[in-house]
CSV table of C-alpha atoms and ligand atoms in Angstrom, one decimal:
chain,number,residue,atom,x,y,z
A,1,MET,CA,27.3,20.9,27.1
A,2,ARG,CA,27.0,22.2,30.3
A,3,LYS,CA,25.5,26.0,29.9
A,4,ASN,CA,24.5,28.8,32.4
A,5,ILE,CA,21.4,29.2,31.9
A,6,VAL,CA,18.4,31.6,33.3
A,7,ALA,CA,14.6,30.5,32.6
A,8,GLY,CA,11.2,31.7,33.2
A,9,ASN,CA,8.3,30.0,33.8
A,10,TRP,CA,5.6,32.2,32.9
A,11,LYS,CA,2.7,29.3,34.6
A,12,MET,CA,-0.8,30.3,34.1
A,13,ASN,CA,-0.1,34.1,34.2
A,14,THR,CA,-0.5,36.9,31.6
A,15,THR,CA,-3.1,37.6,28.5
A,16,LEU,CA,-1.7,37.2,25.6
A,17,GLN,CA,-1.1,41.4,24.6
A,18,GLU,CA,0.4,41.4,28.0
A,19,GLY,CA,2.9,38.1,27.6
A,20,VAL,CA,4.6,39.8,24.2
A,21,LYS,CA,4.8,42.7,25.8
A,22,LEU,CA,6.3,41.2,28.5
A,23,ALA,CA,9.0,39.5,25.8
A,24,GLU,CA,9.2,42.0,24.0
A,25,GLU,CA,10.9,44.1,27.4
A,26,VAL,CA,13.1,41.3,28.0
A,27,ASN,CA,14.2,41.0,24.7
A,28,ALA,CA,15.2,44.5,24.5
A,29,ALA,CA,16.7,44.5,28.1
A,30,LEU,CA,19.0,41.5,27.1
A,31,LYS,CA,20.1,43.7,23.8
A,32,GLU,CA,21.5,46.2,25.9
A,33,THR,CA,23.3,43.9,28.9
A,34,LYS,CA,24.6,41.1,27.2
A,35,ALA,CA,24.3,38.0,29.5
A,36,ASN,CA,26.5,35.6,31.2
A,37,CYS,CA,24.2,33.1,30.2
A,38,ASP,CA,21.8,31.5,28.1
A,39,VAL,CA,18.2,33.7,28.6
A,40,VAL,CA,15.1,31.2,28.2
A,41,ILE,CA,11.3,32.5,28.8
A,42,CYS,CA,8.8,29.3,28.8
A,43,VAL,CA,5.1,30.9,28.0
A,44,PRO,CA,1.4,29.9,27.5
A,45,PHE,CA,0.8,27.8,24.6
A,46,THR,CA,-1.2,30.9,23.5
A,47,HIS,CA,1.5,32.9,23.8
A,48,LEU,CA,4.5,31.1,21.7
A,49,ALA,CA,3.9,31.9,18.2
A,50,SER,CA,3.5,35.7,18.8
A,51,VAL,CA,6.0,35.8,21.2
A,52,ASN,CA,8.4,33.9,18.7
A,53,GLY,CA,7.7,36.8,16.2
A,54,VAL,CA,9.2,39.7,18.9
A,55,ILE,CA,11.6,38.0,19.8
A,56,ASP,CA,15.3,37.3,18.9
A,57,GLN,CA,16.1,33.7,20.1
A,58,ASN,CA,19.5,34.4,19.7
A,59,VAL,CA,19.3,36.3,22.9
A,60,LEU,CA,16.7,34.7,24.2
A,61,GLY,CA,15.5,31.4,23.8
A,62,LEU,CA,11.3,30.1,23.8
A,63,GLY,CA,9.8,27.6,25.2
A,64,ALA,CA,6.5,26.2,26.7
A,65,GLU,CA,5.3,24.6,29.7
A,66,ASN,CA,4.3,21.4,28.9
A,67,CYS,CA,3.2,19.3,25.8
A,68,ALA,CA,0.8,16.8,25.0
A,69,ASP,CA,2.4,12.5,25.8
A,70,HIS,CA,0.9,11.8,22.4
A,71,ALA,CA,2.0,13.3,18.9
A,72,SER,CA,-1.7,13.5,17.4
A,73,GLY,CA,-4.6,12.6,17.3
A,74,ALA,CA,-8.1,12.6,19.4
A,75,TYR,CA,-6.7,13.8,22.0
A,76,THR,CA,-9.1,17.3,22.7
A,77,GLY,CA,-7.5,19.8,24.3
A,78,GLU,CA,-4.3,18.9,24.5
A,79,VAL,CA,-0.9,20.3,22.6
A,80,SER,CA,1.6,18.1,21.3
A,81,ALA,CA,5.5,18.4,20.8
A,82,PRO,CA,5.2,18.8,17.0
A,83,MET,CA,2.3,21.8,17.9
A,84,VAL,CA,5.1,23.3,19.7
A,85,ALA,CA,7.4,23.1,18.0
A,86,SER,CA,5.6,24.4,14.8
A,87,THR,CA,5.7,27.9,16.6
A,88,GLY,CA,9.2,28.2,16.4
A,89,ALA,CA,10.1,27.0,20.2
A,90,LYS,CA,13.0,25.5,21.3
A,91,TYR,CA,12.5,24.1,25.0
A,92,VAL,CA,10.0,22.5,26.7
A,93,ILE,CA,9.4,22.2,30.7
A,94,LEU,CA,8.3,18.9,31.9
A,95,GLY,CA,7.5,17.2,35.1
A,96,HIS,CA,6.9,20.5,36.9
A,97,SER,CA,5.4,19.6,40.4
A,98,GLU,CA,2.0,21.0,39.9
A,99,ARG,CA,1.7,18.8,36.5
A,100,ARG,CA,2.6,16.2,38.5
A,101,GLN,CA,0.7,17.6,41.8
A,102,TYR,CA,-2.9,18.9,40.3
A,103,TYR,CA,-2.4,16.6,36.9
A,104,GLY,CA,-1.2,13.6,37.8
A,105,GLU,CA,1.6,13.5,35.9
A,106,THR,CA,3.3,9.8,36.3
A,107,ALA,CA,7.5,9.1,35.3
A,108,GLU,CA,5.5,6.9,33.2
A,109,THR,CA,4.3,10.0,30.9
A,110,LEU,CA,7.0,11.4,31.3
A,111,ARG,CA,8.7,8.9,30.1
A,112,GLU,CA,6.9,9.2,26.1
A,113,LYS,CA,6.5,13.0,26.9
A,114,VAL,CA,10.4,13.6,27.1
A,115,ALA,CA,10.9,11.1,23.8
A,116,LEU,CA,7.9,13.1,21.9
A,117,ALA,CA,10.3,16.5,23.0
A,118,LEU,CA,13.2,15.1,21.6
A,119,ALA,CA,11.8,13.7,18.7
A,120,ASN,CA,10.8,16.7,17.5
A,121,GLY,CA,14.1,18.9,18.7
A,122,LEU,CA,12.7,20.4,21.9
A,123,THR,CA,15.3,20.7,24.4
A,124,PRO,CA,13.3,19.3,28.0
A,125,ILE,CA,13.5,20.9,31.0
A,126,PHE,CA,13.2,18.4,33.0
A,127,CYS,CA,11.3,19.3,36.9
A,128,ILE,CA,12.3,17.2,40.2
A,129,GLY,CA,12.2,18.0,43.8
A,130,GLU,CA,10.9,16.6,46.7
A,131,VAL,CA,7.6,17.5,48.8
A,132,LEU,CA,8.4,19.5,52.4
A,133,GLU,CA,7.9,15.6,54.6
A,134,GLU,CA,10.2,14.3,52.8
A,135,ARG,CA,12.2,17.2,53.2
A,136,GLU,CA,11.6,16.5,56.1
A,137,ASN,CA,12.0,12.9,57.3
A,138,GLY,CA,15.0,12.5,55.3
A,139,THR,CA,13.5,11.0,52.2
A,140,TYR,CA,14.4,14.2,49.2
A,141,ASN,CA,17.6,12.2,48.2
A,142,ASP,CA,16.1,9.4,47.5
A,143,VAL,CA,12.9,10.7,46.0
A,144,VAL,CA,14.6,12.5,43.6
A,145,LYS,CA,16.7,9.9,42.7
A,146,ALA,CA,13.7,7.6,42.1
A,147,GLN,CA,12.4,10.5,40.4
A,148,ILE,CA,15.6,11.0,37.6
A,149,VAL,CA,15.9,7.1,37.4
A,150,ASP,CA,11.6,6.4,37.1
A,151,GLY,CA,11.6,10.0,34.1
A,152,LEU,CA,14.9,9.5,32.0
A,153,PHE,CA,16.9,6.5,32.9
A,154,ASN,CA,15.5,4.8,30.0
A,155,LEU,CA,17.8,6.9,28.1
A,156,SER,CA,21.1,6.8,25.3
A,157,ALA,CA,23.7,8.3,26.7
A,158,GLU,CA,23.1,10.3,23.6
A,159,ASP,CA,19.7,11.8,24.5
A,160,PHE,CA,20.6,12.1,28.1
A,161,GLY,CA,22.9,14.7,26.9
A,162,LYS,CA,20.1,17.0,25.6
A,163,ILE,CA,18.3,17.5,29.3
A,164,ILE,CA,18.4,20.2,31.6
A,165,LEU,CA,17.8,19.1,34.6
A,166,ALA,CA,16.0,22.1,37.2
A,167,TYR,CA,15.7,21.0,41.2
A,168,GLU,CA,12.7,22.7,42.2
A,169,PRO,CA,12.0,22.1,46.0
A,170,VAL,CA,8.1,22.1,46.7
A,171,TRP,CA,8.1,23.3,49.8
A,172,ALA,CA,9.7,26.2,48.4
A,173,ILE,CA,7.9,26.9,44.8
A,174,GLY,CA,5.9,30.4,45.5
A,175,THR,CA,6.4,29.8,49.0
A,176,GLY,CA,9.5,32.7,49.2
A,177,LYS,CA,10.7,30.1,51.3
A,178,THR,CA,13.9,29.5,48.6
A,179,ALA,CA,16.7,26.6,49.6
A,180,THR,CA,19.4,27.5,51.1
A,181,ALA,CA,22.5,27.6,49.3
A,182,ASP,CA,23.8,24.5,50.8
A,183,GLN,CA,21.1,23.1,50.7
A,184,ALA,CA,20.5,23.2,46.8
A,185,GLU,CA,24.5,22.9,46.3
A,186,ASP,CA,24.2,19.5,48.5
A,187,MET,CA,21.4,18.4,46.2
A,188,HIS,CA,22.6,19.1,42.6
A,189,ALA,CA,26.1,17.3,44.0
A,190,HIS,CA,23.9,14.3,44.3
A,191,ILE,CA,21.9,14.5,41.6
A,192,ARG,CA,25.4,15.1,39.2
A,193,SER,CA,26.6,11.6,41.0
A,194,VAL,CA,23.1,10.3,40.1
A,195,ILE,CA,24.0,10.3,36.9
A,196,ALA,CA,27.1,10.0,37.0
A,197,GLU,CA,26.7,6.3,38.1
A,198,LYS,CA,24.4,5.9,35.2
A,199,TYR,CA,26.1,7.6,32.2
A,200,GLY,CA,29.4,8.8,33.7
A,201,LYS,CA,31.4,11.3,34.8
A,202,GLU,CA,31.7,13.1,31.6
A,203,VAL,CA,28.2,12.9,31.3
A,204,ALA,CA,27.5,14.2,34.5
A,205,ASP,CA,29.2,17.4,34.4
A,206,ASN,CA,27.7,18.3,31.0
A,207,THR,CA,24.5,17.9,32.2
A,208,SER,CA,23.0,21.6,33.5
A,209,ILE,CA,21.3,21.5,36.5
A,210,LEU,CA,19.1,24.7,37.4
A,211,TYR,CA,18.1,25.8,41.0
A,212,GLY,CA,13.8,26.7,41.2
A,213,GLY,CA,11.9,27.2,44.0
A,214,SER,CA,11.7,31.4,44.9
A,215,CYS,CA,14.6,32.5,43.1
A,216,LYS,CA,14.9,36.3,43.1
A,217,PRO,CA,17.2,39.2,42.5
A,218,SER,CA,18.3,38.9,46.1
A,219,ASN,CA,19.6,35.7,46.3
A,220,ALA,CA,20.8,34.0,42.9
A,221,ALA,CA,23.9,35.1,43.0
A,222,GLU,CA,24.9,33.4,46.2
A,223,LEU,CA,22.8,30.3,44.5
A,224,PHE,CA,24.4,30.4,41.0
A,225,ALA,CA,27.6,30.9,42.5
A,226,LYS,CA,28.0,27.2,43.4
A,227,PRO,CA,29.7,24.6,41.5
A,228,ASP,CA,26.7,22.0,41.2
A,229,VAL,CA,24.5,25.1,40.4
A,230,ASP,CA,24.0,26.1,36.5
A,231,GLY,CA,21.2,28.8,37.1
A,232,GLY,CA,17.6,28.4,37.6
A,233,LEU,CA,13.7,28.0,36.5
A,234,ILE,CA,12.6,31.5,37.7
A,235,GLY,CA,8.6,31.4,38.3
A,236,GLY,CA,6.8,34.8,40.1
A,237,ALA,CA,10.4,37.0,39.7
A,238,ALA,CA,10.7,36.3,35.7
A,239,LEU,CA,6.8,37.8,35.6
A,240,LYS,CA,8.5,41.2,36.3
A,241,CYS,CA,11.0,42.3,33.6
A,242,ALA,CA,13.4,43.7,35.9
A,243,ASP,CA,13.3,41.0,38.6
A,244,PHE,CA,13.7,38.5,35.4
A,245,MET,CA,16.6,40.9,34.8
A,246,GLY,CA,18.2,41.2,38.5
A,247,ILE,CA,18.4,37.4,38.2
A,248,VAL,CA,19.7,37.3,34.6
A,249,LYS,CA,22.7,39.4,36.0
A,250,ALA,CA,23.8,37.6,39.1
A,251,PHE,CA,25.7,35.7,36.4
B,1,PGA,P1,9.0,30.4,41.9
B,1,PGA,O1,8.2,29.1,41.0
B,1,PGA,O2,10.2,31.1,41.1
B,1,PGA,O3,7.8,31.2,42.1
B,1,PGA,O4,9.2,29.8,43.5
B,1,PGA,C1,9.4,28.3,40.2
B,1,PGA,C2,9.0,27.4,39.6
B,1,PGA,O5,7.9,26.4,39.8
B,1,PGA,O6,9.0,27.3,38.2
């Protein structure tokens, strides 16, 4: 079912102690002010089990930022979907542009990761988005369509219905340069039409599509007011409880 969601992506930030404290703060703030959307934090692997111990997942969902493309075995340093699920986490970010760009993630590895996440009961938050050059040369709609087709369209309609999408224009991530609410809406409507072509209008209408890229308390309300924008994936502003809650309260 389509839901409004604000999800934090902590990236490679906070020590374990700092992360547990931040999670406790967000959890307490959400107990005080009931959110009008689902709220999730995606944290480093090292923090998952401890954070799960200090939050109430009825008010604050927990996710990882990645998982391996194999279930187990000789893959030194990797963390599998079953391991993530065993911490109590319920979500996993997959295909973030930083993973695609710096760690060479391809559509093929992402299909494996999505399948393993789903098989282990994790909800993938699947990221897509064009780089600046593709925005400027006008190919962005095709680029994003290809990311969805290649990464996800092997799924059955039932499994596709379990995916949360996050449109994150790479040129807006961590740059302070947000897409305008109209640019976000145009892309989200395009994404919904791409889904409808493959799985039908009902599946498309039921898909949550989040916007990510320099989303902050000052621009969240305008973005979230758009009919096809169902929330945000928040990087930098998720690292301060007050900023993150400011975005949550935009709903
Ligand atoms: P940002 O990151 O909010 O810091 O731009 C968003 C993301 O990469 O998920």
